[in-house]
PDB file of C-alpha atoms and ligand atoms in Angstrom:
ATOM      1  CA  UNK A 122       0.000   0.000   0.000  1.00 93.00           C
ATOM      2  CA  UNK A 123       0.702   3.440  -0.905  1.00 94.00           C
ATOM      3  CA  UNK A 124       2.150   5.571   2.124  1.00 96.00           C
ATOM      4  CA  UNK A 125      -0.352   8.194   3.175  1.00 97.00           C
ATOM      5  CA  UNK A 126       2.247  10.309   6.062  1.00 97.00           C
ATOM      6  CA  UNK A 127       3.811  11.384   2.148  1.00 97.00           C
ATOM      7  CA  UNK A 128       0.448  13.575   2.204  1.00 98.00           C
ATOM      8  CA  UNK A 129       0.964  14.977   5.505  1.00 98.00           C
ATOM      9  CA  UNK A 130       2.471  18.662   4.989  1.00 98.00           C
ATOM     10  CA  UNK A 131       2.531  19.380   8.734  1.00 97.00           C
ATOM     11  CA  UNK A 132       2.242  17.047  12.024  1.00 98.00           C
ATOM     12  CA  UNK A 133       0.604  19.090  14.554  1.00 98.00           C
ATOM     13  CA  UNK A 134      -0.234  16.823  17.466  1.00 98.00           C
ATOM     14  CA  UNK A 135       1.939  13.820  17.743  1.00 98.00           C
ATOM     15  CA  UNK A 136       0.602  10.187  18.911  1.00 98.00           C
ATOM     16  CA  UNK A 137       2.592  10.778  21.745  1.00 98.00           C
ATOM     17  CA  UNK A 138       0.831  13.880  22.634  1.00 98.00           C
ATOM     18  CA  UNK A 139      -2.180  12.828  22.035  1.00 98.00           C
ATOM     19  CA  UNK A 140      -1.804   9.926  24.323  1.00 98.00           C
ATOM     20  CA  UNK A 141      -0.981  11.893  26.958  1.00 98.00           C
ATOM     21  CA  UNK A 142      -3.435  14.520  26.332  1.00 98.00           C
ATOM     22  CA  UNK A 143      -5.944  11.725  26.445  1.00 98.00           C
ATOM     23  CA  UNK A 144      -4.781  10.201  29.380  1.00 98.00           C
ATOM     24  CA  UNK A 145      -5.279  14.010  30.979  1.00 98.00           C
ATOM     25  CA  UNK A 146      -8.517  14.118  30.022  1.00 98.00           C
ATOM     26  CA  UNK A 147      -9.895  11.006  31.375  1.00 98.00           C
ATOM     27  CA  UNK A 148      -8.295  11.293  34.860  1.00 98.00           C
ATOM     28  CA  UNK A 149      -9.996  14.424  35.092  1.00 98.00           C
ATOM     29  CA  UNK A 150     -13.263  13.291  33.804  1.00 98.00           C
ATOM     30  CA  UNK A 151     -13.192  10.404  36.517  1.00 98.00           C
ATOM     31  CA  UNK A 152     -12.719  12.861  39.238  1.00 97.00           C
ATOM     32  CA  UNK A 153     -15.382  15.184  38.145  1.00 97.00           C
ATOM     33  CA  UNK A 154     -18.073  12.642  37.573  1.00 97.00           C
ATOM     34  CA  UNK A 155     -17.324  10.516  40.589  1.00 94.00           C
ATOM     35  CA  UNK A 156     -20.232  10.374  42.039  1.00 90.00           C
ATOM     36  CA  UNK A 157     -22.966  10.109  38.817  1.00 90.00           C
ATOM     37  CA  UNK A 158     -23.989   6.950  36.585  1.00 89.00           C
ATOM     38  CA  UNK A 159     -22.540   8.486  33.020  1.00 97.00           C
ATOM     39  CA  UNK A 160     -22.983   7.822  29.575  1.00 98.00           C
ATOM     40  CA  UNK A 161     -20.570   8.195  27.125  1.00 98.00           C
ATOM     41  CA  UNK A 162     -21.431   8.759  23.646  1.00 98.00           C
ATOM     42  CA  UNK A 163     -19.036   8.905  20.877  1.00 98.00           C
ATOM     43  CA  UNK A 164     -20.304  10.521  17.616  1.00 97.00           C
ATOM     44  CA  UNK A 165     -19.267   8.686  14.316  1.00 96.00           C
ATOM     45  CA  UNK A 166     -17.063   7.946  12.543  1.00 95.00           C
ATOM     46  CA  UNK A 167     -14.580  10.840  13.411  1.00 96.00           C
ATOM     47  CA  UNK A 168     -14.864  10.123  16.725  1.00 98.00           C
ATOM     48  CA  UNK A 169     -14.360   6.363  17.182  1.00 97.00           C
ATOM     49  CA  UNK A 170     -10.824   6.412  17.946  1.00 98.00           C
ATOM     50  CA  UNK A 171     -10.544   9.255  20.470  1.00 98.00           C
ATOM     51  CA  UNK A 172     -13.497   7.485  21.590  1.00 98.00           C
ATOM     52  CA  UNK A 173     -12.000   4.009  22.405  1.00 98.00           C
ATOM     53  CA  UNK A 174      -8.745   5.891  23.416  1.00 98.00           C
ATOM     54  CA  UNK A 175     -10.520   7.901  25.910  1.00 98.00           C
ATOM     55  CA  UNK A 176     -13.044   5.641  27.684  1.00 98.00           C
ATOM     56  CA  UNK A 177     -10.119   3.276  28.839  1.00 98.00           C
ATOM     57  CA  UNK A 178      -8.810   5.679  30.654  1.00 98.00           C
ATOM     58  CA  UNK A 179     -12.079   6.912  32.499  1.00 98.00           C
ATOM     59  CA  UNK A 180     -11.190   4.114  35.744  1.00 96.00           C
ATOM     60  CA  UNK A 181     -15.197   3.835  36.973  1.00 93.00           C
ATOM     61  CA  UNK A 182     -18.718   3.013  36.139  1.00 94.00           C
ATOM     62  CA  UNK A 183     -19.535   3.878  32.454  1.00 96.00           C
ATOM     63  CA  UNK A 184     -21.914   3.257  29.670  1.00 97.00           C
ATOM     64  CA  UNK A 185     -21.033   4.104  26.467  1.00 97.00           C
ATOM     65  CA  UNK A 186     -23.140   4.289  23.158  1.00 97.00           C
ATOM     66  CA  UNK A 187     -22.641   5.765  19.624  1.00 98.00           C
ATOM     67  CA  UNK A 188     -24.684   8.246  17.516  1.00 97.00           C
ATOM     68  CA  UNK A 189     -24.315   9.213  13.997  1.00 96.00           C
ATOM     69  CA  UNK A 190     -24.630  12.318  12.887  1.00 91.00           C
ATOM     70  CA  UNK A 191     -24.225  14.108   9.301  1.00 83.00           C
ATOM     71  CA  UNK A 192     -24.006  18.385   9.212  1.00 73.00           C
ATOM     72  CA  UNK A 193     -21.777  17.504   5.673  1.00 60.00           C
ATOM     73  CA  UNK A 194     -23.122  15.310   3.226  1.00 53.00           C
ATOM     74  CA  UNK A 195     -20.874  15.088   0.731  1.00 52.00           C
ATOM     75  CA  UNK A 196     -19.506  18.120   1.302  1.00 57.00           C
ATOM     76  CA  UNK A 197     -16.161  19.924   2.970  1.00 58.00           C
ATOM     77  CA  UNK A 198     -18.225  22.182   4.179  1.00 62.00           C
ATOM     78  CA  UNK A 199     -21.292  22.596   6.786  1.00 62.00           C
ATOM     79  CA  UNK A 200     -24.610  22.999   5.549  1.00 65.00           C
ATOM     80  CA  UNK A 201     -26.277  23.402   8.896  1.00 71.00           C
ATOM     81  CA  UNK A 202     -28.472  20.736   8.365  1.00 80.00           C
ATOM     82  CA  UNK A 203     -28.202  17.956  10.908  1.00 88.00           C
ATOM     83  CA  UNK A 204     -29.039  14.495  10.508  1.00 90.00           C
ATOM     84  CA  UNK A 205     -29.190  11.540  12.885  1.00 94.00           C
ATOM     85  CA  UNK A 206     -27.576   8.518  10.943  1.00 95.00           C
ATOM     86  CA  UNK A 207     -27.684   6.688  14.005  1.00 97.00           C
ATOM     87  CA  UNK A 208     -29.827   7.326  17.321  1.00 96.00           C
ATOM     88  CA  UNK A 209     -28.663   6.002  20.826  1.00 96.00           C
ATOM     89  CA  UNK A 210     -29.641   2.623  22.288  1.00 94.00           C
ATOM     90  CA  UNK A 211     -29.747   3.861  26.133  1.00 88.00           C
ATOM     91  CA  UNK A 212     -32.874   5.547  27.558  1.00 94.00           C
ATOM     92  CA  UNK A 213     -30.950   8.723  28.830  1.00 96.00           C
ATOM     93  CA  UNK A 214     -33.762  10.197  31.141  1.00 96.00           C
ATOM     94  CA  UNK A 215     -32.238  11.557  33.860  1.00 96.00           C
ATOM     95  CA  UNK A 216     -28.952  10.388  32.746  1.00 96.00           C
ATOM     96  CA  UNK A 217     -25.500  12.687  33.348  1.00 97.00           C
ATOM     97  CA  UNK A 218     -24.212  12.395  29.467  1.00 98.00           C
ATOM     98  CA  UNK A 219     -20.695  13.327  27.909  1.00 98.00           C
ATOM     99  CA  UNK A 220     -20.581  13.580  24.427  1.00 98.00           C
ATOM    100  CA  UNK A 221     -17.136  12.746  22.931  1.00 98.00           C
ATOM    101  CA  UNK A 222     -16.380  14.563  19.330  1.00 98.00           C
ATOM    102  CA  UNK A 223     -13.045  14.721  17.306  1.00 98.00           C
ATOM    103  CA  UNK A 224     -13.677  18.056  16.069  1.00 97.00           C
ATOM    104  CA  UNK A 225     -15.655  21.198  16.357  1.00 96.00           C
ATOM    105  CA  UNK A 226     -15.976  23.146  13.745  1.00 94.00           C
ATOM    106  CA  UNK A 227     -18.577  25.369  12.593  1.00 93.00           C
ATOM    107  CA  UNK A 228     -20.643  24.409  15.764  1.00 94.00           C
ATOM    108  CA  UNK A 229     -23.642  23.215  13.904  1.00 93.00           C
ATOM    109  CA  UNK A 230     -23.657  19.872  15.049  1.00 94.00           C
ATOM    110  CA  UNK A 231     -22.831  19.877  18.933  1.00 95.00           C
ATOM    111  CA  UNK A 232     -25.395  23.067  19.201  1.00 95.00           C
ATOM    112  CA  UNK A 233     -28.162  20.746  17.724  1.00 94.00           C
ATOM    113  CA  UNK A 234     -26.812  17.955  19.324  1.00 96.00           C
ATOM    114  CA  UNK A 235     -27.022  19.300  22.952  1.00 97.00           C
ATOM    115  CA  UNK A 236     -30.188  20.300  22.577  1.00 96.00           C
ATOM    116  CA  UNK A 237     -31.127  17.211  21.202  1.00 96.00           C
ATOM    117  CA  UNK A 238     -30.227  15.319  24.638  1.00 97.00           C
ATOM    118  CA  UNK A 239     -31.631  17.399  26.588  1.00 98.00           C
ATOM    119  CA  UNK A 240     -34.794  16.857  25.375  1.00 97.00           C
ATOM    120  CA  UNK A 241     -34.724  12.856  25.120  1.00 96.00           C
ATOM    121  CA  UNK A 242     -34.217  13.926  29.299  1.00 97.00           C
ATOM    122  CA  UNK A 243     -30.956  13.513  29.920  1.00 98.00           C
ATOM    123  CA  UNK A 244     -30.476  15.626  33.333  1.00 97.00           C
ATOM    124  CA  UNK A 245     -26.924  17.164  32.174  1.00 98.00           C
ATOM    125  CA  UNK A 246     -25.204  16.765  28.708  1.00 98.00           C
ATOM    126  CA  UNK A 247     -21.029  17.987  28.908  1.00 98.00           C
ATOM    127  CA  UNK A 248     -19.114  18.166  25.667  1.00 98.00           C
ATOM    128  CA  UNK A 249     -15.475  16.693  25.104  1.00 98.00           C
ATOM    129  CA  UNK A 250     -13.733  16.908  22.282  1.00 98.00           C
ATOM    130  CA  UNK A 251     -10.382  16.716  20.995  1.00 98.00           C
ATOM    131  CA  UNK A 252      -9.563  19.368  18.887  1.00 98.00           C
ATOM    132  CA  UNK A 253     -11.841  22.747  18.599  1.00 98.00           C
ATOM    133  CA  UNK A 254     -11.247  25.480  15.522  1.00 96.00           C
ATOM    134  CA  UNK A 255     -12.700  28.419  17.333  1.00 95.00           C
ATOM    135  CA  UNK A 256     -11.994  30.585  14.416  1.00 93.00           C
ATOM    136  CA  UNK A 257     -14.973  28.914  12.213  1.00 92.00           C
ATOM    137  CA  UNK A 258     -17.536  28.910  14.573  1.00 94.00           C
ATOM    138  CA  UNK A 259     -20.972  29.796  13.717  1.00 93.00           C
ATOM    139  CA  UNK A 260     -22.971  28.567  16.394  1.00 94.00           C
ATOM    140  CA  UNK A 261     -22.734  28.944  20.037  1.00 94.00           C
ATOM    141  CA  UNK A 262     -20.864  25.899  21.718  1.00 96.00           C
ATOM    142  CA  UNK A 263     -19.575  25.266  24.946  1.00 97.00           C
ATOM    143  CA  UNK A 264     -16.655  22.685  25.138  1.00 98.00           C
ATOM    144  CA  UNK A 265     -16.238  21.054  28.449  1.00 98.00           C
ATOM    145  CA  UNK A 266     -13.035  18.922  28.175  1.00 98.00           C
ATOM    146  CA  UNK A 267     -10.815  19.870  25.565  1.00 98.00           C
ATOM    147  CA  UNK A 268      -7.009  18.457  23.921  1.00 98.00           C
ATOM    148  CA  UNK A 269      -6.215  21.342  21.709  1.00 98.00           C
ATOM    149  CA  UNK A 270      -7.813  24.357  19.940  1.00 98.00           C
ATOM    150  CA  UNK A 271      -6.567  23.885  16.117  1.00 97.00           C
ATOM    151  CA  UNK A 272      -5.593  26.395  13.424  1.00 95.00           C
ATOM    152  CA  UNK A 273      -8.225  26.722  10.318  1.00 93.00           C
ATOM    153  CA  UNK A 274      -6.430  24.486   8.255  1.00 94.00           C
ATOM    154  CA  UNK A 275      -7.486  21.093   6.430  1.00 95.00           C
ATOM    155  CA  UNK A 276      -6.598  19.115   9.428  1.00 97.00           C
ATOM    156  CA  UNK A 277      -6.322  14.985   9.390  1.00 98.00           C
ATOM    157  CA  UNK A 278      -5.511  11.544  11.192  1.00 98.00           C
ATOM    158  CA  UNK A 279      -6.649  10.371  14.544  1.00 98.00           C
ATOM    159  CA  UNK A 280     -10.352   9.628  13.327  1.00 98.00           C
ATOM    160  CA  UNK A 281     -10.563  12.788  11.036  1.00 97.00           C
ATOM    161  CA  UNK A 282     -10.988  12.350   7.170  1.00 96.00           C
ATOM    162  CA  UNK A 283     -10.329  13.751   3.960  1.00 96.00           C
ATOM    163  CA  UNK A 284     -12.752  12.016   1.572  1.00 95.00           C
ATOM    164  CA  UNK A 285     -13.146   9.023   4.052  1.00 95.00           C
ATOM    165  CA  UNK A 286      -9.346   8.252   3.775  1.00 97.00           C
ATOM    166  CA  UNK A 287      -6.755   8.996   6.913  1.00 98.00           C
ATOM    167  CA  UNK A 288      -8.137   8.481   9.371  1.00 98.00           C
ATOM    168  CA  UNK A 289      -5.984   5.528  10.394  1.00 98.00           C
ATOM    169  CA  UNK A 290      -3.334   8.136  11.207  1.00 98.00           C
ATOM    170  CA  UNK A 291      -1.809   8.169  14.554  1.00 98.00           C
ATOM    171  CA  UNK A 292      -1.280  11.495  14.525  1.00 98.00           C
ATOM    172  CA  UNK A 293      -2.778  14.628  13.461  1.00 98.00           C
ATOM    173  CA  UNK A 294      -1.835  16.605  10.897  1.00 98.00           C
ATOM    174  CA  UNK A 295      -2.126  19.491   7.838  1.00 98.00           C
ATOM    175  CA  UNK A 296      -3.057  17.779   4.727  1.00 97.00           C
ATOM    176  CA  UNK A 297      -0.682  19.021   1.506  1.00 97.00           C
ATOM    177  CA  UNK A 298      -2.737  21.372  -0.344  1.00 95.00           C
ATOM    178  CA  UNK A 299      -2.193  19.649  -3.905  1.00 94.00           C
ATOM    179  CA  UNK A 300      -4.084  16.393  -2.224  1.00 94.00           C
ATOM    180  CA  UNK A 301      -6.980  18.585  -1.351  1.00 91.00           C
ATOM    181  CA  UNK A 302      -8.950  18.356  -5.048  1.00 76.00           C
TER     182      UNK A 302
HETATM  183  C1  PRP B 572     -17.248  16.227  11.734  1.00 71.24           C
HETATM  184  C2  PRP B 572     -16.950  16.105  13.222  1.00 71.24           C
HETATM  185  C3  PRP B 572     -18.174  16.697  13.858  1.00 71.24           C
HETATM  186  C4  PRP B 572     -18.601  17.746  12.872  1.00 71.24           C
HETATM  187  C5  PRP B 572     -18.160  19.080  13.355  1.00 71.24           C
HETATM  188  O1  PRP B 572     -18.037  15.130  11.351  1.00 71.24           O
HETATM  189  O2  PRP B 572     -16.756  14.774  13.615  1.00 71.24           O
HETATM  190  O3  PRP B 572     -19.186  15.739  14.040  1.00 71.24           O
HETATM  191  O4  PRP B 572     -17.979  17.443  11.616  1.00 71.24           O
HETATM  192  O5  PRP B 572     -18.476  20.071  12.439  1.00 71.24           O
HETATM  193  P1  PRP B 572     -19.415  21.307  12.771  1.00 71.24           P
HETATM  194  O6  PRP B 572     -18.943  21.893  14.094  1.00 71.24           O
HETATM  195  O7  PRP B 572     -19.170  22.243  11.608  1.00 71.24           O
HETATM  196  O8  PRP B 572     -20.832  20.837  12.835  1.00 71.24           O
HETATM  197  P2  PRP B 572     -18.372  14.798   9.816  1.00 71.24           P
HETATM  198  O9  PRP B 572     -19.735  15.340   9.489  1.00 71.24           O
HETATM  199  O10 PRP B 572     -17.224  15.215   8.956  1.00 71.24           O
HETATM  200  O11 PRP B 572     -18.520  13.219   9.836  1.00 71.24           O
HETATM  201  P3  PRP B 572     -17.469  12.075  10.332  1.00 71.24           P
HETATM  202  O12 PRP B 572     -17.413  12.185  11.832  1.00 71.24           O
HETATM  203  O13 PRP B 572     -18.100  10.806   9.881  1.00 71.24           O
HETATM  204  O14 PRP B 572     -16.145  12.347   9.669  1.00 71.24           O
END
């Protein structure tokens, strides 16, 4: 197979600094939610990996469950349109729930998604997500946990595509603009 780090212009966060953001993250997530029953739900596909990374190193009682959402289509860019791909499993009424993201972006999708929670009657709904791009932001979003705020370039790896490919990066970083059709 055809090495895809030759795309990478850039490496912003290492796997080694993700790890350890990671690990960061879920120490402090176990301390603030020691005394709830919490649901985890990771948001597909981008966030599978940070997902899997991140729940191992939450050391208590959790439920996790998966959504899938689509603000793209086949598009690079938002259209503000949410969709729900997948809906969870879990009755969350009453639940304490932590959604985990790879990426905010424009804010579309964790603004309707939030509000989307809270009305299936989930008692409290927290936000963590790797990487944030406060620069594009359209819509209001508040970010609980957070690994790194991200420049506004056309970021990869760790979960996040281009065109469904790299995501099977270890790392995370600036695509070459020549891939980027
Ligand atoms: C990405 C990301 C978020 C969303 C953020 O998902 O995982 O869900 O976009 O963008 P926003 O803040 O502008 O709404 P995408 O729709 O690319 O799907 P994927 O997770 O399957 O890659």
């Amino acid at each position: 197979m055809r090495d895809i780090t030759n795309d990478i212009e850039k490496v912003l966060f290492t796997e080694e600094q993700i790890q350890a953001k990671v690990a960061e993250l879920g120490r402090q997530i176990t301390t603030d939610y020691s005394d709830e029953d919490l649901i985890v739900v990771g948001i597909l596909k981008g966030a599978g990996i940070f997902m899997s990374d991140l729940i191992r190193r939450i050391d208590g009682p959790v439920r996790i469950d998966y959504m899938m959402i689509s603000s793209y289509g086949s598009s690079t860019v938002s259209t503000g349109i949410v969709r729900i791909l997948k809906d969870l499993d879990y009755d969350i009424h009453g639940c304490s729930v932590l959604i985990v993201e790879d990426l905010v972006d424009t804010g579309y999708t964790l603004n309707y998604l939030q509000d989307y929670l809270y009305r299936r009657g989930a008692k409290d709904v927290r936000i963590c997500t790797l990487l944030d791009k406060p620069a594009r932001r359209q819509k209001t979003v508040t970010v609980d946990y957070l690994g790194f705020e991200a420049p506004d370039a056309f970021i990869v790896g760790y979960g996040i595509d281009y065109a469904e490919y790299y995501r099977n990066l270890p790392f995370i970083g600036v695509l070459k603009p020549e891939i980027i059709e």
